[in-house]
Amino acid sequence: MAAATAAGGLRSASFPRVLRAVGARGGLPWPRGGRAAAAGWSRPEPGGEAQYCAELLRKRDYEGFLCSLLLPAESRTSALALRAFNVELAQIKDSITQKTTGLMRMQFWRKAVEDIYCNNPPHQPVAVALWRAVKRHNLSKMWFTKIIDEREKNLDDRAYRNIQELEAYAENTQSALLYLILEMLGVKDIHADHAASHIGKAQGIVTCLRATPYHCTRRKVFLPMDICMLHGVSQEDFIRCKQEKNVRDVIYDIASQAHIHLEHVALDDYLYNIRKVDFNIFHPSLQKRNTLLPLYLYIRTWKKTY
């Protein structure tokens, strides 16, 4: 959550107004014909790319959506495009039953990035919005490529071997996205890059924890195997939603690694809540959206405390 606000140059006065305006709009457009529909995407009305991205984030990455609204107005649509691109890639893994299909969709985005930098984006709303962002801010192509490469490698349904592998994945996806946001904001500062690296790694670890109950319903567990083995916990223990102390110890160790990164920045909402329930990752309170989050972010921005 702190990723966008830590980037600097924030204007908060219009946040509630923008939130109401975007939140009042309807859902995502229905699929139409053509290449985009064949690939599983929908096409908005001409000029509606920004609204499409906003709605996609509001439904799939609510916290990223709120953080984007806190950015300066001139950067907001570009931030929405960057985060929508990340969502498009992130949801591929959960929407496929065969790896081949996932590879095809990754190839679509790999080709889309190439075409964007050749000034010829495909007729897909997020790709068009991304093309506008790249043109406006002269964004580095290598970060997009790095995100696609890492997401593609992650299509395999296997757990992370260790916490370092999870952190490397987070660095090449979440942190890479933050580097693009910093570029978009014109921030060129080694300390900001350092913070973005830590925020991205912490965010990746927290995302892995938060997604665990959902993955368990699909009989999949991606938590680092070395930590599970250390505490004598099997994947089946998570799938059966066991809440014994050794299961909670696994979550404690993983959450502690995220907290190490947060000694440098503030991104502690989920980690605070998981401590309150003694690291029971299946506790119902952890599955609820924080309805006060918009106000919480707005106050932090106003007070300039991130």
XYZ file of C-alpha atoms in Angstrom:
306
model
C 0.000 0.000 0.000
C 2.797 2.385 0.747
C 4.395 1.798 -2.637
C 2.646 4.558 -4.519
C 2.629 6.999 -1.643
C 6.336 6.475 -0.955
C 7.174 7.505 -4.493
C 6.819 11.212 -3.722
C 5.098 14.194 -5.324
C 1.625 13.448 -3.940
C -1.483 15.566 -4.139
C -4.245 14.371 -1.874
C -6.908 17.066 -2.124
C -8.777 15.417 -5.003
C -8.611 11.847 -3.664
C -12.158 11.500 -2.242
C -13.673 13.134 -5.331
C -11.766 10.862 -7.707
C -12.642 7.778 -5.664
C -16.339 8.601 -5.833
C -16.170 9.327 -9.558
C -14.447 6.095 -10.529
C -16.288 3.951 -8.015
C -19.666 5.126 -9.310
C -19.048 3.786 -12.806
C -20.179 0.424 -14.052
C -18.256 -2.796 -14.462
C -15.831 -3.855 -17.145
C -17.090 -3.768 -20.752
C -18.459 -6.985 -22.219
C -16.225 -8.916 -24.648
C -16.478 -8.123 -28.325
C -15.088 -9.757 -31.411
C -11.562 -9.663 -32.775
C -8.119 -10.493 -31.464
C -8.716 -9.147 -27.973
C -11.829 -11.261 -27.413
C -10.097 -14.348 -28.767
C -7.338 -13.853 -26.214
C -9.834 -13.547 -23.372
C -10.010 -9.759 -23.059
C -12.639 -7.118 -23.728
C -12.415 -3.868 -25.647
C -13.815 -0.596 -24.274
C -15.282 2.236 -26.250
C -12.676 4.479 -27.966
C -10.859 6.549 -25.361
C -12.137 4.393 -22.515
C -8.825 2.695 -21.749
C -8.273 4.650 -18.530
C -11.730 3.725 -17.209
C -11.137 0.087 -18.145
C -7.846 0.054 -16.222
C -9.441 1.750 -13.212
C -12.293 -0.768 -13.111
C -9.906 -3.699 -13.515
C -7.847 -2.468 -10.558
C -10.886 -1.681 -8.450
C -12.006 -5.292 -8.846
C -8.645 -7.093 -8.803
C -6.169 -4.858 -6.943
C -8.159 -2.534 -4.723
C -5.187 -1.329 -2.698
C -3.213 -0.562 -5.864
C -6.277 1.240 -7.180
C -6.449 3.460 -4.095
C -2.722 4.183 -4.155
C -2.945 5.209 -7.820
C -5.648 7.725 -6.971
C -3.293 9.377 -4.487
C -0.799 10.258 -7.208
C -0.694 13.634 -8.994
C -3.488 13.976 -11.558
C -1.048 14.134 -14.470
C 0.409 10.734 -13.509
C -2.717 8.957 -12.351
C -3.844 7.391 -15.647
C -0.319 6.141 -16.328
C -0.137 4.559 -12.871
C -3.464 2.842 -13.491
C -2.111 1.499 -16.790
C 1.049 0.130 -15.144
C -0.852 -1.576 -12.357
C -3.467 -2.920 -14.788
C -0.647 -4.456 -16.829
C 0.580 -6.161 -13.661
C -2.921 -7.451 -12.908
C -3.352 -8.811 -16.430
C -0.189 -10.857 -16.027
C -0.863 -11.886 -12.429
C -4.302 -13.317 -13.148
C -3.123 -15.511 -16.020
C -1.886 -18.248 -13.695
C -5.197 -18.519 -11.853
C -7.309 -18.470 -15.013
C -5.733 -21.369 -16.904
C -5.890 -25.143 -16.611
C -2.967 -25.828 -18.957
C 0.442 -24.208 -18.918
C 0.433 -23.967 -22.715
C -2.481 -21.528 -22.547
C -0.598 -19.425 -20.033
C 2.484 -19.355 -22.239
C 0.361 -18.175 -25.156
C -1.046 -15.307 -23.103
C 2.407 -14.371 -21.868
C 3.561 -14.350 -25.482
C 0.697 -11.997 -26.312
C 2.002 -9.527 -23.720
C 5.610 -10.031 -24.749
C 4.649 -9.164 -28.332
C 2.430 -6.325 -27.079
C 5.382 -4.706 -25.289
C 7.502 -5.025 -28.434
C 4.721 -3.422 -30.478
C 4.231 -0.665 -27.905
C 7.866 0.354 -28.274
C 7.425 0.241 -32.065
C 4.511 2.679 -31.665
C 2.015 0.043 -32.793
C 0.114 -1.277 -29.738
C -2.490 -4.047 -30.127
C -6.165 -3.133 -29.833
C -6.430 -4.169 -26.207
C -7.396 -1.548 -23.600
C -4.539 -2.090 -21.145
C -1.998 -2.273 -23.977
C -3.254 1.001 -25.442
C -3.163 2.694 -22.019
C 0.336 1.318 -21.479
C 1.450 2.676 -24.854
C 0.258 6.144 -23.818
C 2.153 5.862 -20.522
C 5.360 4.740 -22.234
C 5.170 7.604 -24.727
C 4.414 10.186 -22.068
C 7.056 9.160 -19.539
C 9.686 7.397 -21.667
C 9.542 4.287 -19.495
C 12.275 1.640 -19.622
C 11.386 -1.453 -21.605
C 13.580 -3.744 -19.503
C 11.259 -3.583 -16.475
C 8.281 -4.762 -18.527
C 10.361 -7.605 -19.951
C 11.589 -8.570 -16.501
C 8.031 -8.736 -15.131
C 6.848 -10.907 -18.033
C 9.862 -13.226 -17.762
C 9.322 -13.761 -14.040
C 5.563 -14.248 -14.332
C 6.136 -16.782 -17.107
C 8.610 -18.767 -15.010
C 6.046 -18.762 -12.206
C 3.386 -20.524 -14.299
C 4.610 -23.847 -12.927
C 2.407 -25.068 -10.086
C 5.135 -25.628 -7.538
C 5.995 -24.148 -4.180
C 8.934 -21.800 -3.722
C 11.972 -23.796 -2.650
C 12.981 -21.193 -0.062
C 12.245 -17.657 1.077
C 15.035 -16.319 -1.140
C 13.268 -17.671 -4.228
C 10.057 -15.946 -3.157
C 11.962 -12.687 -2.595
C 13.598 -12.953 -6.025
C 10.166 -13.395 -7.596
C 8.861 -10.374 -5.679
C 11.868 -8.257 -6.701
C 11.357 -9.052 -10.387
C 7.613 -8.395 -10.319
C 6.448 -6.094 -7.511
C 9.694 -4.131 -7.159
C 10.055 -3.850 -10.945
C 6.556 -2.349 -11.076
C 7.565 0.207 -8.440
C 10.693 1.115 -10.396
C 8.410 1.908 -13.339
C 6.197 4.053 -11.103
C 9.266 5.949 -9.897
C 10.316 6.503 -13.506
C 6.811 7.708 -14.309
C 7.019 10.241 -11.472
C 10.457 11.400 -12.591
C 12.068 10.217 -9.358
C 15.738 9.378 -9.839
C 17.109 8.678 -6.403
C 19.069 5.706 -5.094
C 17.279 5.875 -1.747
C 13.888 5.730 -3.468
C 15.072 2.716 -5.481
C 16.247 1.065 -2.258
C 12.866 1.659 -0.630
C 11.058 0.344 -3.712
C 13.105 -2.849 -3.573
C 12.165 -3.462 0.066
C 8.514 -2.531 -0.457
C 8.252 -4.832 -3.468
C 9.766 -7.787 -1.620
C 7.544 -7.238 1.402
C 4.518 -6.856 -0.841
C 5.345 -10.072 -2.674
C 5.661 -12.013 0.581
C 2.422 -10.572 1.949
C 0.621 -11.357 -1.318
C 1.806 -14.956 -1.071
C 0.458 -15.182 2.485
C -2.850 -13.536 1.668
C -3.438 -15.826 -1.314
C -2.731 -19.017 0.634
C -6.325 -19.693 1.842
C -7.595 -19.250 -1.742
C -4.909 -21.501 -3.180
C -5.628 -24.125 -0.535
C -9.233 -24.353 -1.751
C -7.722 -25.387 -5.087
C -5.390 -27.856 -3.360
C -2.317 -25.772 -4.128
C 0.312 -24.453 -1.715
C 3.133 -22.129 -2.773
C 4.695 -21.265 0.600
C 8.499 -21.755 0.819
C 9.236 -25.457 1.270
C 12.312 -24.974 3.470
C 10.308 -23.172 6.166
C 7.501 -25.740 6.010
C 10.011 -28.578 6.382
C 11.722 -26.800 9.270
C 8.485 -26.941 11.261
C 7.381 -30.353 10.031
C 4.385 -28.997 8.136
C 3.159 -30.611 4.923
C 1.197 -29.058 2.074
C -1.705 -31.273 3.085
C -1.747 -29.580 6.498
C -2.493 -26.261 4.790
C -4.988 -27.786 2.371
C -6.885 -29.186 5.369
C -6.736 -25.720 6.996
C -5.012 -27.015 10.099
C -4.324 -24.370 12.754
C -1.824 -26.115 15.021
C 1.112 -24.186 16.424
C 3.634 -25.536 13.915
C 1.422 -24.326 11.036
C 1.228 -20.880 12.629
C 4.999 -20.964 13.152
C 5.465 -21.312 9.391
C 3.353 -18.204 8.814
C 5.201 -16.382 11.601
C 8.589 -17.056 9.988
C 7.426 -15.939 6.542
C 5.676 -12.843 7.912
C 8.802 -12.011 9.919
C 10.823 -11.925 6.716
C 8.379 -9.396 5.287
C 8.672 -7.391 8.494
C 12.444 -7.209 8.091
C 11.857 -5.290 4.873
C 9.330 -3.101 6.628
C 11.922 -1.896 9.086
C 12.886 0.334 6.172
C 9.365 1.359 5.085
C 5.785 1.217 6.342
C 3.542 -1.397 4.735
C 2.172 -3.108 7.783
C -1.633 -3.350 7.639
C -1.856 -7.072 6.847
C 1.113 -7.982 9.033
C -0.457 -6.130 11.962
C -3.754 -7.955 11.457
C -2.126 -11.371 11.146
C -0.289 -10.782 14.431
C -3.630 -10.016 16.106
C -4.944 -13.492 15.197
C -1.726 -15.246 16.281
C -0.670 -15.997 12.687
C -3.746 -18.075 11.918
C -3.760 -17.507 8.167
C -7.256 -19.005 7.853
C -8.881 -16.563 10.293
C -12.014 -15.043 8.660
C -10.995 -11.485 9.575
C -8.011 -11.705 7.217
C -10.296 -12.355 4.247
C -12.310 -9.164 4.752
C -11.569 -5.935 2.912
C -10.628 -3.030 5.153
C -13.508 -0.615 4.534
C -11.569 2.194 6.214
C -8.566 1.779 3.921
C -9.403 4.772 1.662
C -9.649 7.049 4.714
C -6.523 5.484 6.244
C -4.478 6.151 3.104
C -5.899 9.650 2.715
C -4.982 10.604 6.297
C -1.477 9.170 5.911
C -0.985 11.154 2.734
C -2.285 14.322 4.363
C 0.049 13.813 7.342
C 2.891 12.760 5.010
C 3.508 9.604 7.044
C 3.940 6.473 4.976
